């Protein structure tokens, strides 16, 4: 029951400024090093334009901390959040370490973040156990962390679980995972559902409901500010 319960929102939550659901695209939100808040592309863009027009000091759109003037200063702000055991900062540092090829450090950061309840860290740990990068491959631990992430509203974890269930021949469970992800606005999950429907493995009514849920989620993520940021190719 817990695993297949539809989350109210994705694990990314809402932008703390405009209170609209954050996009599932990581390029359309920005984590502030000073307070570890995820700010949407629209609010970040609007704040940047305001600062430029008024010729005022750049500050965090949320906590108003002065923007770092160098990469070293930004790293210093982030380390303060890590030392305070901020799970968002720990997760981001894990991602940086992983991209640098330091899988051991990435695992340590993600493990600590996951222990503090960070959903994205659970997802990354699941992927590590699937690929055997920095850890031994472990199907049970992979499944555990992916399910923890899915319960927390992680659409990409749902996609992976759907693939696992499909490979195991349990199409009914695969469809449930993909419908939940589609209802969170996940494009790839919706496309997979369309393929499953064409193969005659799900009902027209279930696909129609998933399409409605997907569109509602996508519409909820829209705003004039975010559209203006997209039109001007602004990226966080």
mmCIF file of C-alpha atoms in Angstrom:
data_model
loop_
_atom_site.group_PDB
_atom_site.id
_atom_site.type_symbol
_atom_site.label_atom_id
_atom_site.label_comp_id
_atom_site.label_asym_id
_atom_site.label_seq_id
_atom_site.Cartn_x
_atom_site.Cartn_y
_atom_site.Cartn_z
ATOM 1 C CA UNK A 1 0.000 0.000 0.000
ATOM 2 C CA UNK A 2 2.767 2.417 0.914
ATOM 3 C CA UNK A 3 4.778 1.660 -2.226
ATOM 4 C CA UNK A 4 1.893 2.238 -4.628
ATOM 5 C CA UNK A 5 0.365 5.271 -2.943
ATOM 6 C CA UNK A 6 0.363 8.356 -5.193
ATOM 7 C CA UNK A 7 2.559 11.074 -3.626
ATOM 8 C CA UNK A 8 1.031 14.543 -3.377
ATOM 9 C CA UNK A 9 4.079 15.991 -5.162
ATOM 10 C CA UNK A 10 7.475 15.013 -6.476
ATOM 11 C CA UNK A 11 10.455 14.778 -4.134
ATOM 12 C CA UNK A 12 11.643 18.161 -5.418
ATOM 13 C CA UNK A 13 8.704 19.904 -3.770
ATOM 14 C CA UNK A 14 7.707 23.516 -4.402
ATOM 15 C CA UNK A 15 9.776 26.607 -5.064
ATOM 16 C CA UNK A 16 9.951 28.416 -1.682
ATOM 17 C CA UNK A 17 9.310 31.779 -3.368
ATOM 18 C CA UNK A 18 6.464 31.267 -5.865
ATOM 19 C CA UNK A 19 5.194 28.068 -4.157
ATOM 20 C CA UNK A 20 4.669 26.317 -7.517
ATOM 21 C CA UNK A 21 5.892 22.724 -8.010
ATOM 22 C CA UNK A 22 9.498 22.587 -9.155
ATOM 23 C CA UNK A 23 10.275 21.186 -12.588
ATOM 24 C CA UNK A 24 11.617 17.644 -12.860
ATOM 25 C CA UNK A 25 14.344 19.074 -15.115
ATOM 26 C CA UNK A 26 17.355 19.849 -12.844
ATOM 27 C CA UNK A 27 18.426 22.627 -15.236
ATOM 28 C CA UNK A 28 15.274 24.554 -14.347
ATOM 29 C CA UNK A 29 16.045 25.016 -10.678
ATOM 30 C CA UNK A 30 19.044 26.147 -8.687
ATOM 31 C CA UNK A 31 20.222 25.206 -5.216
ATOM 32 C CA UNK A 32 21.496 28.192 -3.277
ATOM 33 C CA UNK A 33 24.806 27.431 -1.541
ATOM 34 C CA UNK A 34 23.976 29.733 1.367
ATOM 35 C CA UNK A 35 20.673 28.154 2.476
ATOM 36 C CA UNK A 36 20.349 24.976 0.345
ATOM 37 C CA UNK A 37 16.984 26.112 -1.025
ATOM 38 C CA UNK A 38 15.955 24.987 -4.513
ATOM 39 C CA UNK A 39 14.778 28.067 -6.430
ATOM 40 C CA UNK A 40 12.883 27.735 -9.707
ATOM 41 C CA UNK A 41 14.163 29.179 -12.950
ATOM 42 C CA UNK A 42 11.397 31.793 -12.995
ATOM 43 C CA UNK A 43 12.137 33.252 -9.566
ATOM 44 C CA UNK A 44 15.889 33.165 -10.156
ATOM 45 C CA UNK A 45 15.466 34.924 -13.511
ATOM 46 C CA UNK A 46 13.098 37.561 -12.121
ATOM 47 C CA UNK A 47 15.461 38.298 -9.233
ATOM 48 C CA UNK A 48 18.439 38.604 -11.595
ATOM 49 C CA UNK A 49 16.573 41.038 -13.861
ATOM 50 C CA UNK A 50 15.511 43.135 -10.850
ATOM 51 C CA UNK A 51 19.078 43.340 -9.556
ATOM 52 C CA UNK A 52 20.390 44.338 -12.977
ATOM 53 C CA UNK A 53 17.745 47.013 -13.524
ATOM 54 C CA UNK A 54 18.148 48.502 -10.056
ATOM 55 C CA UNK A 55 21.937 48.038 -10.091
ATOM 56 C CA UNK A 56 21.903 46.509 -6.648
ATOM 57 C CA UNK A 57 24.041 43.889 -4.964
ATOM 58 C CA UNK A 58 23.351 40.323 -5.976
ATOM 59 C CA UNK A 59 21.752 38.312 -3.180
ATOM 60 C CA UNK A 60 20.063 34.970 -2.655
ATOM 61 C CA UNK A 61 16.419 35.290 -3.753
ATOM 62 C CA UNK A 62 15.319 33.445 -0.626
ATOM 63 C CA UNK A 63 17.505 34.246 2.396
ATOM 64 C CA UNK A 64 19.036 37.460 0.992
ATOM 65 C CA UNK A 65 22.587 36.312 1.736
ATOM 66 C CA UNK A 66 25.097 38.122 -0.532
ATOM 67 C CA UNK A 67 25.857 36.086 -3.636
ATOM 68 C CA UNK A 68 29.338 34.496 -3.612
ATOM 69 C CA UNK A 69 31.869 36.454 -5.626
ATOM 70 C CA UNK A 70 34.004 33.431 -6.492
ATOM 71 C CA UNK A 71 33.805 29.654 -6.766
ATOM 72 C CA UNK A 72 35.905 29.394 -3.599
ATOM 73 C CA UNK A 73 33.422 31.547 -1.689
ATOM 74 C CA UNK A 74 30.531 29.473 -2.982
ATOM 75 C CA UNK A 75 32.307 26.276 -1.892
ATOM 76 C CA UNK A 76 32.836 27.835 1.530
ATOM 77 C CA UNK A 77 29.118 28.581 1.881
ATOM 78 C CA UNK A 78 28.276 25.052 0.838
ATOM 79 C CA UNK A 79 30.740 23.531 3.306
ATOM 80 C CA UNK A 80 29.047 25.420 6.131
ATOM 81 C CA UNK A 81 25.788 23.705 5.180
ATOM 82 C CA UNK A 82 27.543 20.326 5.001
ATOM 83 C CA UNK A 83 29.081 20.837 8.435
ATOM 84 C CA UNK A 84 25.564 21.582 9.705
ATOM 85 C CA UNK A 85 24.466 18.180 8.326
ATOM 86 C CA UNK A 86 22.158 19.736 5.743
ATOM 87 C CA UNK A 87 20.930 16.736 3.677
ATOM 88 C CA UNK A 88 20.473 18.867 0.534
ATOM 89 C CA UNK A 89 24.078 20.076 0.670
ATOM 90 C CA UNK A 90 25.323 16.556 1.411
ATOM 91 C CA UNK A 91 23.406 15.184 -1.576
ATOM 92 C CA UNK A 92 24.810 17.831 -3.903
ATOM 93 C CA UNK A 93 28.364 17.179 -2.701
ATOM 94 C CA UNK A 94 27.811 13.472 -3.331
ATOM 95 C CA UNK A 95 26.812 14.298 -6.894
ATOM 96 C CA UNK A 96 29.925 16.434 -7.385
ATOM 97 C CA UNK A 97 32.183 13.714 -6.018
ATOM 98 C CA UNK A 98 30.518 11.097 -8.216
ATOM 99 C CA UNK A 99 31.026 13.209 -11.329
ATOM 100 C CA UNK A 100 34.690 13.603 -10.378
ATOM 101 C CA UNK A 101 35.016 9.820 -10.201
ATOM 102 C CA UNK A 102 35.431 9.750 -6.411
ATOM 103 C CA UNK A 103 32.808 7.054 -5.856
ATOM 104 C CA UNK A 104 33.867 6.313 -2.282
ATOM 105 C CA UNK A 105 33.275 9.890 -1.137
ATOM 106 C CA UNK A 106 30.061 10.077 -3.158
ATOM 107 C CA UNK A 107 28.789 6.962 -1.405
ATOM 108 C CA UNK A 108 29.618 8.411 2.013
ATOM 109 C CA UNK A 109 27.874 11.715 1.318
ATOM 110 C CA UNK A 110 24.798 10.038 -0.171
ATOM 111 C CA UNK A 111 24.582 7.520 2.669
ATOM 112 C CA UNK A 112 24.606 10.313 5.229
ATOM 113 C CA UNK A 113 22.039 12.334 3.265
ATOM 114 C CA UNK A 114 19.800 9.268 2.894
ATOM 115 C CA UNK A 115 19.980 8.643 6.649
ATOM 116 C CA UNK A 116 18.707 12.207 7.086
ATOM 117 C CA UNK A 117 15.775 11.455 4.803
ATOM 118 C CA UNK A 118 16.941 12.916 1.492
ATOM 119 C CA UNK A 119 14.991 11.155 -1.272
ATOM 120 C CA UNK A 120 17.344 11.965 -4.160
ATOM 121 C CA UNK A 121 20.273 10.496 -2.201
ATOM 122 C CA UNK A 122 18.324 7.237 -1.868
ATOM 123 C CA UNK A 123 17.856 7.192 -5.634
ATOM 124 C CA UNK A 124 21.576 7.715 -6.267
ATOM 125 C CA UNK A 125 22.476 4.935 -3.842
ATOM 126 C CA UNK A 126 20.102 2.637 -5.700
ATOM 127 C CA UNK A 127 21.862 3.469 -8.953
ATOM 128 C CA UNK A 128 25.267 2.830 -7.357
ATOM 129 C CA UNK A 129 24.220 -0.623 -6.208
ATOM 130 C CA UNK A 130 22.800 -1.306 -9.673
ATOM 131 C CA UNK A 131 25.986 -0.344 -11.513
ATOM 132 C CA UNK A 132 28.542 -1.455 -8.935
ATOM 133 C CA UNK A 133 30.300 1.917 -8.951
ATOM 134 C CA UNK A 134 32.179 2.274 -5.680
ATOM 135 C CA UNK A 135 30.231 -0.613 -4.141
ATOM 136 C CA UNK A 136 29.548 -4.226 -4.968
ATOM 137 C CA UNK A 137 26.447 -4.821 -7.054
ATOM 138 C CA UNK A 138 23.559 -5.723 -4.794
ATOM 139 C CA UNK A 139 20.053 -6.304 -6.171
ATOM 140 C CA UNK A 140 18.386 -6.236 -2.759
ATOM 141 C CA UNK A 141 19.970 -2.942 -1.721
ATOM 142 C CA UNK A 142 19.283 -1.506 -5.150
ATOM 143 C CA UNK A 143 15.607 -2.359 -4.823
ATOM 144 C CA UNK A 144 15.461 -1.087 -1.232
ATOM 145 C CA UNK A 145 16.841 2.357 -2.057
ATOM 146 C CA UNK A 146 14.816 2.711 -5.249
ATOM 147 C CA UNK A 147 11.632 1.872 -3.363
ATOM 148 C CA UNK A 148 12.521 4.343 -0.601
ATOM 149 C CA UNK A 149 13.048 7.022 -3.260
ATOM 150 C CA UNK A 150 9.813 6.103 -5.055
ATOM 151 C CA UNK A 151 7.783 6.334 -1.846
ATOM 152 C CA UNK A 152 9.298 9.782 -1.320
ATOM 153 C CA UNK A 153 8.068 10.966 -4.718
ATOM 154 C CA UNK A 154 11.076 10.333 -6.975
ATOM 155 C CA UNK A 155 9.741 9.881 -10.550
ATOM 156 C CA UNK A 156 13.024 8.532 -11.945
ATOM 157 C CA UNK A 157 13.062 5.828 -9.263
ATOM 158 C CA UNK A 158 9.535 4.895 -10.362
ATOM 159 C CA UNK A 159 10.757 4.579 -13.938
ATOM 160 C CA UNK A 160 13.551 2.244 -12.855
ATOM 161 C CA UNK A 161 11.191 0.148 -10.727
ATOM 162 C CA UNK A 162 8.806 -0.087 -13.663
ATOM 163 C CA UNK A 163 11.617 -1.480 -15.790
ATOM 164 C CA UNK A 164 12.564 -3.987 -13.107
ATOM 165 C CA UNK A 165 8.974 -5.225 -12.777
ATOM 166 C CA UNK A 166 8.566 -5.448 -16.557
ATOM 167 C CA UNK A 167 11.720 -7.550 -16.811
ATOM 168 C CA UNK A 168 10.323 -9.785 -14.054
ATOM 169 C CA UNK A 169 7.119 -10.263 -16.051
ATOM 170 C CA UNK A 170 4.947 -8.367 -13.566
ATOM 171 C CA UNK A 171 3.431 -5.885 -15.973
ATOM 172 C CA UNK A 172 0.607 -4.879 -13.628
ATOM 173 C CA UNK A 173 3.129 -3.596 -11.076
ATOM 174 C CA UNK A 174 5.216 -1.952 -13.808
ATOM 175 C CA UNK A 175 2.164 -0.039 -15.037
ATOM 176 C CA UNK A 176 1.351 1.141 -11.510
ATOM 177 C CA UNK A 177 4.849 2.566 -11.079
ATOM 178 C CA UNK A 178 4.733 4.339 -14.435
ATOM 179 C CA UNK A 179 1.280 5.802 -13.813
ATOM 180 C CA UNK A 180 2.454 7.288 -10.509
ATOM 181 C CA UNK A 181 5.485 8.822 -12.242
ATOM 182 C CA UNK A 182 3.353 10.165 -15.102
ATOM 183 C CA UNK A 183 1.023 11.779 -12.561
ATOM 184 C CA UNK A 184 4.084 13.647 -11.259
ATOM 185 C CA UNK A 185 4.761 15.009 -14.761
ATOM 186 C CA UNK A 186 7.447 12.542 -15.863
ATOM 187 C CA UNK A 187 7.704 12.496 -19.666
ATOM 188 C CA UNK A 188 9.513 9.183 -20.189
ATOM 189 C CA UNK A 189 7.122 7.266 -17.952
ATOM 190 C CA UNK A 190 4.173 8.559 -19.964
ATOM 191 C CA UNK A 191 5.847 7.544 -23.230
ATOM 192 C CA UNK A 192 6.442 4.060 -21.845
ATOM 193 C CA UNK A 193 2.765 3.813 -20.894
ATOM 194 C CA UNK A 194 1.786 4.678 -24.469
ATOM 195 C CA UNK A 195 3.979 1.825 -25.730
ATOM 196 C CA UNK A 196 2.458 -0.556 -23.203
ATOM 197 C CA UNK A 197 -1.031 0.477 -24.291
ATOM 198 C CA UNK A 198 -0.173 -0.102 -27.972
ATOM 199 C CA UNK A 199 1.006 -3.564 -27.013
ATOM 200 C CA UNK A 200 -2.423 -4.217 -25.484
ATOM 201 C CA UNK A 201 -1.109 -4.534 -21.934
ATOM 202 C CA UNK A 202 -3.121 -1.778 -20.284
ATOM 203 C CA UNK A 203 -6.612 -0.350 -20.661
ATOM 204 C CA UNK A 204 -7.585 2.771 -22.579
ATOM 205 C CA UNK A 205 -9.182 4.163 -19.421
ATOM 206 C CA UNK A 206 -5.959 3.819 -17.419
ATOM 207 C CA UNK A 207 -3.931 5.520 -20.140
ATOM 208 C CA UNK A 208 -6.469 8.361 -20.389
ATOM 209 C CA UNK A 209 -6.304 8.879 -16.614
ATOM 210 C CA UNK A 210 -2.501 8.936 -16.760
ATOM 211 C CA UNK A 211 -2.586 11.509 -19.564
ATOM 212 C CA UNK A 212 -4.882 13.748 -17.522
ATOM 213 C CA UNK A 213 -2.691 13.398 -14.444
ATOM 214 C CA UNK A 214 0.442 14.142 -16.441
ATOM 215 C CA UNK A 215 -1.033 17.259 -18.045
ATOM 216 C CA UNK A 216 -2.291 18.557 -14.702
ATOM 217 C CA UNK A 217 1.178 18.145 -13.186
ATOM 218 C CA UNK A 218 2.875 19.879 -16.125
ATOM 219 C CA UNK A 219 0.384 22.758 -16.048
ATOM 220 C CA UNK A 220 0.982 23.223 -12.314
ATOM 221 C CA UNK A 221 4.686 23.793 -12.998
ATOM 222 C CA UNK A 222 4.049 26.663 -15.428
ATOM 223 C CA UNK A 223 4.193 30.398 -14.692
ATOM 224 C CA UNK A 224 4.745 33.574 -16.744
ATOM 225 C CA UNK A 225 8.103 34.017 -15.014
ATOM 226 C CA UNK A 226 9.265 30.524 -15.907
ATOM 227 C CA UNK A 227 8.099 30.980 -19.491
ATOM 228 C CA UNK A 228 10.005 34.289 -19.698
ATOM 229 C CA UNK A 229 13.136 32.565 -18.392
ATOM 230 C CA UNK A 230 12.749 29.829 -21.009
ATOM 231 C CA UNK A 231 12.156 32.364 -23.775
ATOM 232 C CA UNK A 232 15.366 34.147 -22.843
ATOM 233 C CA UNK A 233 17.242 30.842 -22.554
ATOM 234 C CA UNK A 234 17.999 31.552 -18.914
ATOM 235 C CA UNK A 235 19.384 28.567 -17.073
ATOM 236 C CA UNK A 236 20.099 28.141 -13.399
#
